[in-house]
PDB file of C-alpha atoms and ligand atoms in Angstrom:
ATOM      1  CA  MET A1297      78.666  96.910  46.775  1.00  0.00           C
ATOM      2  CA  SER A1298      79.527  93.330  47.441  1.00  0.00           C
ATOM      3  CA  ALA A1299      78.516  91.906  50.902  1.00  0.00           C
ATOM      4  CA  ALA A1300      81.370  91.953  53.689  1.00  0.00           C
ATOM      5  CA  PRO A1301      82.338  88.372  54.463  1.00  0.00           C
ATOM      6  CA  ALA A1302      81.450  87.013  57.500  1.00  0.00           C
ATOM      7  CA  GLY A1303      83.297  88.037  60.487  1.00  0.00           C
ATOM      8  CA  ALA A1304      84.961  91.455  58.420  1.00  0.00           C
ATOM      9  CA  VAL A1305      85.230  94.084  60.910  1.00  0.00           C
ATOM     10  CA  VAL A1306      87.869  96.099  59.019  1.00  0.00           C
ATOM     11  CA  GLY A1307      85.648  98.848  57.572  1.00  0.00           C
ATOM     12  CA  ALA A1308      82.611  98.285  59.086  1.00  0.00           C
ATOM     13  CA  THR A1309      80.457 101.330  59.362  1.00  0.00           C
ATOM     14  CA  THR A1310      77.898  99.918  61.601  1.00  0.00           C
ATOM     15  CA  ALA A1311      77.811 100.500  65.131  1.00  0.00           C
ATOM     16  CA  ARG A1312      79.108  97.635  67.120  1.00  0.00           C
ATOM     17  CA  GLN A1313      77.203  96.793  70.458  1.00  0.00           C
ATOM     18  CA  VAL A1314      78.895  95.692  73.902  1.00  0.00           C
ATOM     19  CA  VAL A1315      76.287  94.085  76.143  1.00  0.00           C
ATOM     20  CA  PHE A1316      76.994  94.231  80.033  1.00  0.00           C
ATOM     21  CA  VAL A1317      75.478  91.210  81.977  1.00  0.00           C
ATOM     22  CA  GLY A1318      75.505  89.754  85.458  1.00  0.00           C
ATOM     23  CA  PRO A1319      74.451  89.689  88.558  1.00  0.00           C
ATOM     24  CA  MET A1320      72.163  92.653  90.158  1.00  0.00           C
ATOM     25  CA  GLY A1321      74.371  95.178  91.834  1.00  0.00           C
ATOM     26  CA  VAL A1322      77.305  94.156  90.397  1.00  0.00           C
ATOM     27  CA  GLY A1323      77.805  97.400  88.589  1.00  0.00           C
ATOM     28  CA  LYS A1324      76.575  97.234  85.261  1.00  0.00           C
ATOM     29  CA  THR A1325      74.802 100.585  85.229  1.00  0.00           C
ATOM     30  CA  THR A1326      77.880 102.299  86.971  1.00  0.00           C
ATOM     31  CA  ALA A1327      80.108 100.728  84.059  1.00  0.00           C
ATOM     32  CA  VAL A1328      77.639 102.100  81.134  1.00  0.00           C
ATOM     33  CA  THR A1329      77.681 105.649  82.908  1.00  0.00           C
ATOM     34  CA  ALA A1330      81.890 105.334  83.547  1.00  0.00           C
ATOM     35  CA  LEU A1331      82.112 104.783  79.673  1.00  0.00           C
ATOM     36  CA  SER A1332      79.521 106.490  77.692  1.00  0.00           C
ATOM     37  CA  ASP A1333      80.410 109.997  76.349  1.00  0.00           C
ATOM     38  CA  ILE A1334      76.526 110.310  76.127  1.00  0.00           C
ATOM     39  CA  PRO A1335      74.092 110.784  78.697  1.00  0.00           C
ATOM     40  CA  VAL A1336      73.075 107.564  79.149  1.00  0.00           C
ATOM     41  CA  VAL A1337      69.491 106.788  78.791  1.00  0.00           C
ATOM     42  CA  GLY A1338      68.484 104.491  81.828  1.00  0.00           C
ATOM     43  CA  THR A1339      65.227 102.611  83.042  1.00  0.00           C
ATOM     44  CA  ASP A1340      63.865 105.703  84.793  1.00  0.00           C
ATOM     45  CA  VAL A1341      63.602 107.305  81.484  1.00  0.00           C
ATOM     46  CA  ARG A1342      62.364 104.628  79.797  1.00  0.00           C
ATOM     47  CA  GLN A1343      59.594 104.404  82.089  1.00  0.00           C
ATOM     48  CA  SER A1344      58.448 107.678  80.867  1.00  0.00           C
ATOM     49  CA  THR A1345      59.363 107.666  77.059  1.00  0.00           C
ATOM     50  CA  LEU A1346      59.407 104.204  75.489  1.00  0.00           C
ATOM     51  CA  THR A1347      56.857 102.217  73.593  1.00  0.00           C
ATOM     52  CA  PHE A1348      57.480  99.147  75.619  1.00  0.00           C
ATOM     53  CA  ALA A1349      56.594 100.528  78.698  1.00  0.00           C
ATOM     54  CA  GLU A1350      52.998  99.717  79.604  1.00  0.00           C
ATOM     55  CA  PRO A1351      50.597 101.000  82.282  1.00  0.00           C
ATOM     56  CA  SER A1352      50.001  98.905  85.443  1.00  0.00           C
ATOM     57  CA  GLN A1353      46.880  98.206  86.893  1.00  0.00           C
ATOM     58  CA  GLU A1354      47.588 101.223  89.367  1.00  0.00           C
ATOM     59  CA  GLY A1355      47.787 103.651  86.188  1.00  0.00           C
ATOM     60  CA  LYS A1356      51.523 103.944  86.693  1.00  0.00           C
ATOM     61  CA  THR A1357      53.840 103.397  83.907  1.00  0.00           C
ATOM     62  CA  THR A1358      55.893 100.494  84.830  1.00  0.00           C
ATOM     63  CA  THR A1359      58.981  99.047  82.736  1.00  0.00           C
ATOM     64  CA  THR A1360      58.703  95.573  81.413  1.00  0.00           C
ATOM     65  CA  VAL A1361      62.192  95.719  79.360  1.00  0.00           C
ATOM     66  CA  GLY A1362      64.432  98.364  80.660  1.00  0.00           C
ATOM     67  CA  ILE A1363      68.103  98.478  79.801  1.00  0.00           C
ATOM     68  CA  ASP A1364      70.798 101.260  80.292  1.00  0.00           C
ATOM     69  CA  TYR A1365      72.179 102.434  76.907  1.00  0.00           C
ATOM     70  CA  GLY A1366      75.049 104.609  76.211  1.00  0.00           C
ATOM     71  CA  GLU A1367      77.758 104.953  73.520  1.00  0.00           C
ATOM     72  CA  TRP A1368      81.530 105.179  73.290  1.00  0.00           C
ATOM     73  CA  THR A1369      83.975 105.890  70.318  1.00  0.00           C
ATOM     74  CA  ASP A1370      86.961 103.715  70.779  1.00  0.00           C
ATOM     75  CA  PRO A1371      90.613 104.594  70.094  1.00  0.00           C
ATOM     76  CA  GLU A1372      90.513 103.848  66.413  1.00  0.00           C
ATOM     77  CA  GLY A1373      87.270 106.229  66.235  1.00  0.00           C
ATOM     78  CA  ASN A1374      84.472 103.190  65.957  1.00  0.00           C
ATOM     79  CA  ARG A1375      81.393 104.220  67.555  1.00  0.00           C
ATOM     80  CA  ILE A1376      80.095 101.438  70.243  1.00  0.00           C
ATOM     81  CA  ALA A1377      77.083 101.272  71.651  1.00  0.00           C
ATOM     82  CA  LEU A1378      76.835 100.080  75.736  1.00  0.00           C
ATOM     83  CA  LEU A1379      73.916  98.088  76.737  1.00  0.00           C
ATOM     84  CA  GLY A1380      73.313  97.331  80.445  1.00  0.00           C
ATOM     85  CA  THR A1381      70.680  94.579  81.363  1.00  0.00           C
ATOM     86  CA  PRO A1382      68.483  95.378  84.091  1.00  0.00           C
ATOM     87  CA  GLY A1383      69.000  93.462  87.174  1.00  0.00           C
ATOM     88  CA  GLN A1384      65.291  92.808  87.908  1.00  0.00           C
ATOM     89  CA  VAL A1385      64.662  91.079  85.102  1.00  0.00           C
ATOM     90  CA  ARG A1386      67.701  88.978  85.412  1.00  0.00           C
ATOM     91  CA  PHE A1387      68.568  85.814  82.999  1.00  0.00           C
ATOM     92  CA  SER A1388      65.757  85.896  80.695  1.00  0.00           C
ATOM     93  CA  SER A1389      66.510  89.497  79.610  1.00  0.00           C
ATOM     94  CA  ALA A1390      70.165  89.237  79.598  1.00  0.00           C
ATOM     95  CA  ARG A1391      70.037  85.984  77.564  1.00  0.00           C
ATOM     96  CA  GLU A1392      67.528  87.546  75.080  1.00  0.00           C
ATOM     97  CA  SER A1393      69.909  90.590  74.650  1.00  0.00           C
ATOM     98  CA  VAL A1394      73.016  88.584  73.740  1.00  0.00           C
ATOM     99  CA  THR A1395      71.606  85.506  71.772  1.00  0.00           C
ATOM    100  CA  ALA A1396      70.337  87.476  68.957  1.00  0.00           C
ATOM    101  CA  GLY A1397      72.911  89.184  66.872  1.00  0.00           C
ATOM    102  CA  ARG A1398      76.648  89.336  67.418  1.00  0.00           C
ATOM    103  CA  ALA A1399      77.006  91.764  70.100  1.00  0.00           C
ATOM    104  CA  ARG A1400      80.147  90.957  72.356  1.00  0.00           C
ATOM    105  CA  VAL A1401      79.316  90.413  76.061  1.00  0.00           C
ATOM    106  CA  VAL A1402      80.941  91.536  79.370  1.00  0.00           C
ATOM    107  CA  LEU A1403      79.763  89.341  82.015  1.00  0.00           C
ATOM    108  CA  TRP A1404      80.251  91.004  85.325  1.00  0.00           C
ATOM    109  CA  ILE A1405      80.894  88.917  88.477  1.00  0.00           C
ATOM    110  CA  PHE A1406      81.070  89.726  91.920  1.00  0.00           C
ATOM    111  CA  GLY A1407      84.925  89.020  92.425  1.00  0.00           C
ATOM    112  CA  GLN A1408      85.812  88.429  95.986  1.00  0.00           C
ATOM    113  CA  ARG A1409      83.129  85.841  96.864  1.00  0.00           C
ATOM    114  CA  PRO A1410      84.037  82.317  97.180  1.00  0.00           C
ATOM    115  CA  ASP A1411      81.691  80.713  94.885  1.00  0.00           C
ATOM    116  CA  ALA A1412      82.795  83.394  91.715  1.00  0.00           C
ATOM    117  CA  ALA A1413      83.520  80.524  89.619  1.00  0.00           C
ATOM    118  CA  PHE A1414      80.359  78.819  90.198  1.00  0.00           C
ATOM    119  CA  GLN A1415      78.622  81.926  89.307  1.00  0.00           C
ATOM    120  CA  ILE A1416      80.283  82.581  85.983  1.00  0.00           C
ATOM    121  CA  GLY A1417      79.528  78.568  84.838  1.00  0.00           C
ATOM    122  CA  ARG A1418      76.158  79.349  85.906  1.00  0.00           C
ATOM    123  CA  TRP A1419      75.828  82.822  84.078  1.00  0.00           C
ATOM    124  CA  LEU A1420      77.189  81.457  80.978  1.00  0.00           C
ATOM    125  CA  GLU A1421      75.164  78.393  80.753  1.00  0.00           C
ATOM    126  CA  LEU A1422      72.072  80.598  81.104  1.00  0.00           C
ATOM    127  CA  LEU A1423      73.316  83.250  78.492  1.00  0.00           C
ATOM    128  CA  GLY A1424      73.574  80.461  75.689  1.00  0.00           C
ATOM    129  CA  ASP A1425      75.882  78.307  73.915  1.00  0.00           C
ATOM    130  CA  ALA A1426      79.739  78.159  72.847  1.00  0.00           C
ATOM    131  CA  SER A1427      78.682  80.790  70.162  1.00  0.00           C
ATOM    132  CA  VAL A1428      77.959  83.133  72.937  1.00  0.00           C
ATOM    133  CA  TRP A1429      81.055  82.352  74.929  1.00  0.00           C
ATOM    134  CA  SER A1430      83.439  83.164  71.767  1.00  0.00           C
ATOM    135  CA  ARG A1431      82.378  86.479  72.448  1.00  0.00           C
ATOM    136  CA  THR A1432      82.283  86.873  75.919  1.00  0.00           C
ATOM    137  CA  VAL A1433      85.059  88.304  78.619  1.00  0.00           C
ATOM    138  CA  ILE A1434      84.762  87.944  82.488  1.00  0.00           C
ATOM    139  CA  ALA A1435      85.037  91.519  84.430  1.00  0.00           C
ATOM    140  CA  LEU A1436      85.741  90.322  88.054  1.00  0.00           C
ATOM    141  CA  THR A1437      84.989  93.213  90.386  1.00  0.00           C
ATOM    142  CA  ARG A1438      85.328  94.557  93.799  1.00  0.00           C
ATOM    143  CA  LEU A1439      88.501  92.759  94.607  1.00  0.00           C
ATOM    144  CA  GLU A1440      88.915  95.478  97.223  1.00  0.00           C
ATOM    145  CA  GLY A1441      92.358  95.406  97.387  1.00  0.00           C
ATOM    146  CA  ALA A1442      93.060  91.604  96.677  1.00  0.00           C
ATOM    147  CA  ASP A1443      95.741  90.577  94.421  1.00  0.00           C
ATOM    148  CA  PRO A1444      94.040  90.750  90.885  1.00  0.00           C
ATOM    149  CA  GLU A1445      96.194  87.951  89.318  1.00  0.00           C
ATOM    150  CA  ARG A1446      95.427  85.883  92.389  1.00  0.00           C
ATOM    151  CA  ALA A1447      91.886  85.691  91.929  1.00  0.00           C
ATOM    152  CA  ILE A1448      91.942  85.525  88.249  1.00  0.00           C
ATOM    153  CA  ALA A1449      93.993  82.286  88.797  1.00  0.00           C
ATOM    154  CA  LEU A1450      91.474  81.278  91.414  1.00  0.00           C
ATOM    155  CA  ALA A1451      88.507  81.872  89.496  1.00  0.00           C
ATOM    156  CA  ARG A1452      90.320  79.901  86.473  1.00  0.00           C
ATOM    157  CA  ARG A1453      91.095  77.010  88.817  1.00  0.00           C
ATOM    158  CA  THR A1454      87.704  76.017  89.377  1.00  0.00           C
ATOM    159  CA  LEU A1455      86.212  77.203  86.216  1.00  0.00           C
ATOM    160  CA  ASP A1456      84.776  74.434  83.879  1.00  0.00           C
ATOM    161  CA  PRO A1457      86.779  73.184  81.359  1.00  0.00           C
ATOM    162  CA  ARG A1458      84.150  74.473  78.695  1.00  0.00           C
ATOM    163  CA  PHE A1459      84.901  77.800  79.809  1.00  0.00           C
ATOM    164  CA  GLN A1460      88.784  77.943  79.643  1.00  0.00           C
ATOM    165  CA  HIS A1461      89.279  79.910  76.555  1.00  0.00           C
ATOM    166  CA  VAL A1462      86.518  82.838  78.145  1.00  0.00           C
ATOM    167  CA  PRO A1463      89.331  85.449  79.249  1.00  0.00           C
ATOM    168  CA  VAL A1464      88.957  86.414  82.802  1.00  0.00           C
ATOM    169  CA  LEU A1465      89.969  90.083  83.383  1.00  0.00           C
ATOM    170  CA  VAL A1466      89.690  92.521  86.626  1.00  0.00           C
ATOM    171  CA  ALA A1467      87.748  95.629  86.510  1.00  0.00           C
ATOM    172  CA  ASP A1468      86.402  98.350  88.792  1.00  0.00           C
ATOM    173  CA  PRO A1469      83.075  99.418  86.842  1.00  0.00           C
ATOM    174  CA  ARG A1470      83.309 102.766  88.269  1.00  0.00           C
ATOM    175  CA  GLU A1471      86.421 103.482  86.139  1.00  0.00           C
ATOM    176  CA  ALA A1472      86.241 104.283  82.840  1.00  0.00           C
ATOM    177  CA  ALA A1473      89.571 103.188  81.942  1.00  0.00           C
ATOM    178  CA  ASP A1474      88.891  99.829  83.440  1.00  0.00           C
ATOM    179  CA  VAL A1475      85.450  99.531  81.635  1.00  0.00           C
ATOM    180  CA  ALA A1476      86.964 100.795  78.319  1.00  0.00           C
ATOM    181  CA  ARG A1477      90.014  97.782  78.939  1.00  0.00           C
ATOM    182  CA  VAL A1478      87.428  94.924  79.225  1.00  0.00           C
ATOM    183  CA  THR A1479      85.121  96.360  76.469  1.00  0.00           C
ATOM    184  CA  LEU A1480      87.728  96.437  73.950  1.00  0.00           C
ATOM    185  CA  ALA A1481      88.987  92.969  75.169  1.00  0.00           C
ATOM    186  CA  SER A1482      85.589  91.627  74.286  1.00  0.00           C
ATOM    187  CA  LEU A1483      85.740  93.714  70.707  1.00  0.00           C
ATOM    188  CA  SER A1484      88.943  92.213  70.247  1.00  0.00           C
ATOM    189  CA  LEU A1485      87.621  88.521  70.483  1.00  0.00           C
ATOM    190  CA  THR A1486      87.223  86.286  67.393  1.00  0.00           C
ATOM    191  CA  PRO A1487      83.393  84.647  67.407  1.00  0.00           C
ATOM    192  CA  GLY A1488      83.458  81.202  66.566  1.00  0.00           C
ATOM    193  CA  SER A1489      79.784  79.275  66.056  1.00  0.00           C
ATOM    194  CA  ALA A1490      78.513  76.855  68.242  1.00  0.00           C
ATOM    195  CA  ALA A1491      81.033  73.598  68.649  1.00  0.00           C
TER     196      ALA A1491
HETATM  197  N1  LIG B2633      82.421  99.500  96.776  1.00  0.00           N
HETATM  198  C1  LIG B2633      82.233  99.116  95.007  1.00  0.00           C
HETATM  199  N2  LIG B2633      80.684  99.413  94.815  1.00  0.00           N
HETATM  200  C2  LIG B2633      80.558  99.654  93.729  1.00  0.00           C
HETATM  201  C3  LIG B2633      81.560  98.850  92.454  1.00  0.00           C
HETATM  202  N3  LIG B2633      80.735  98.740  91.467  1.00  0.00           N
HETATM  203  C4  LIG B2633      79.476  99.142  91.792  1.00  0.00           C
HETATM  204  N4  LIG B2633      79.488  99.705  93.047  1.00  0.00           N
HETATM  205  C5  LIG B2633      78.473 100.338  93.730  1.00  0.00           C
HETATM  206  O1  LIG B2633      77.135  99.124  93.674  1.00  0.00           O
HETATM  207  C6  LIG B2633      76.000 100.270  93.292  1.00  0.00           C
HETATM  208  C7  LIG B2633      75.324  99.129  92.181  1.00  0.00           C
HETATM  209  O2  LIG B2633      75.605  99.092  91.057  1.00  0.00           O
HETATM  210  P1  LIG B2633      74.794  99.372  89.475  1.00  0.00           P
HETATM  211  O3  LIG B2633      75.664  99.703  88.498  1.00  0.00           O
HETATM  212  O4  LIG B2633      73.697 100.066  90.031  1.00  0.00           O
HETATM  213  O5  LIG B2633      74.783  97.753  89.661  1.00  0.00           O
HETATM  214  P2  LIG B2633      74.015  96.817  88.576  1.00  0.00           P
HETATM  215  O6  LIG B2633      72.693  96.372  89.261  1.00  0.00           O
HETATM  216  O7  LIG B2633      74.615  95.788  88.141  1.00  0.00           O
HETATM  217  O8  LIG B2633      73.329  97.840  87.255  1.00  0.00           O
HETATM  218  C8  LIG B2633      76.372 101.376  93.231  1.00  0.00           C
HETATM  219  O9  LIG B2633      75.993 102.287  93.952  1.00  0.00           O
HETATM  220  C9  LIG B2633      77.814 101.616  92.336  1.00  0.00           C
HETATM  221  O10 LIG B2633      78.103 102.734  92.965  1.00  0.00           O
HETATM  222  C10 LIG B2633      83.005  98.546  93.218  1.00  0.00           C
HETATM  223  O11 LIG B2633      83.768  97.640  92.328  1.00  0.00           O
HETATM  224  N5  LIG B2633      83.237  98.667  94.224  1.00  0.00           N
HETATM  225 MG1  LIG B2634      71.755  98.211  86.646  1.00  0.00          MG
END
């Protein structure tokens, strides 16, 4: 059996991964839960079951690394792993979870905030370099009735030129169809290497 050429996806049998990153409270856990077709394994479960939990000084088990884990079958029948990074660890864990491997990334951003474009740039820089950006899509949340096209245009206009190729979408993390759409968008990207 010969090795698949780099970047080949047709016929790939290994599970693909999509990592949800973004600020605390933006809806990462909500999104994993909305789309997953298995019960989501979250921080609370991991606190009592997984080996990377360690006892704190009070003797209670605390989580040093906690991630939401779910799974979904895409319309072509591929099994997709969904990972939501924990809010409390923020950048370091988000970065570690996306820089290794070839996971696709959905960066969830509070879309109604005036500094949304700034936040996108800040997170993209913290997540890595062009090799990460090329497998990332942005999902603007909580537009609360605002015109999606206008919100996307507004974010794009102030976004750094380095990030202009990163797709900007609108999604409600509570809606499975929306989460599926941004997840598929990330999976459809053709990752490049660092520029
Ligand atoms: N109004 C509104 N609430 C949301 C939305 N997305 C998530 N939430 C709520 O915000 C809270 C925090 O979401 P969570 O998924 O825990 O955020 P995380 O820290 O990114 O994992 C939950 O109570 C969600 O129900 C949204 O688009 N609109
Ligand atoms: Mg969460």
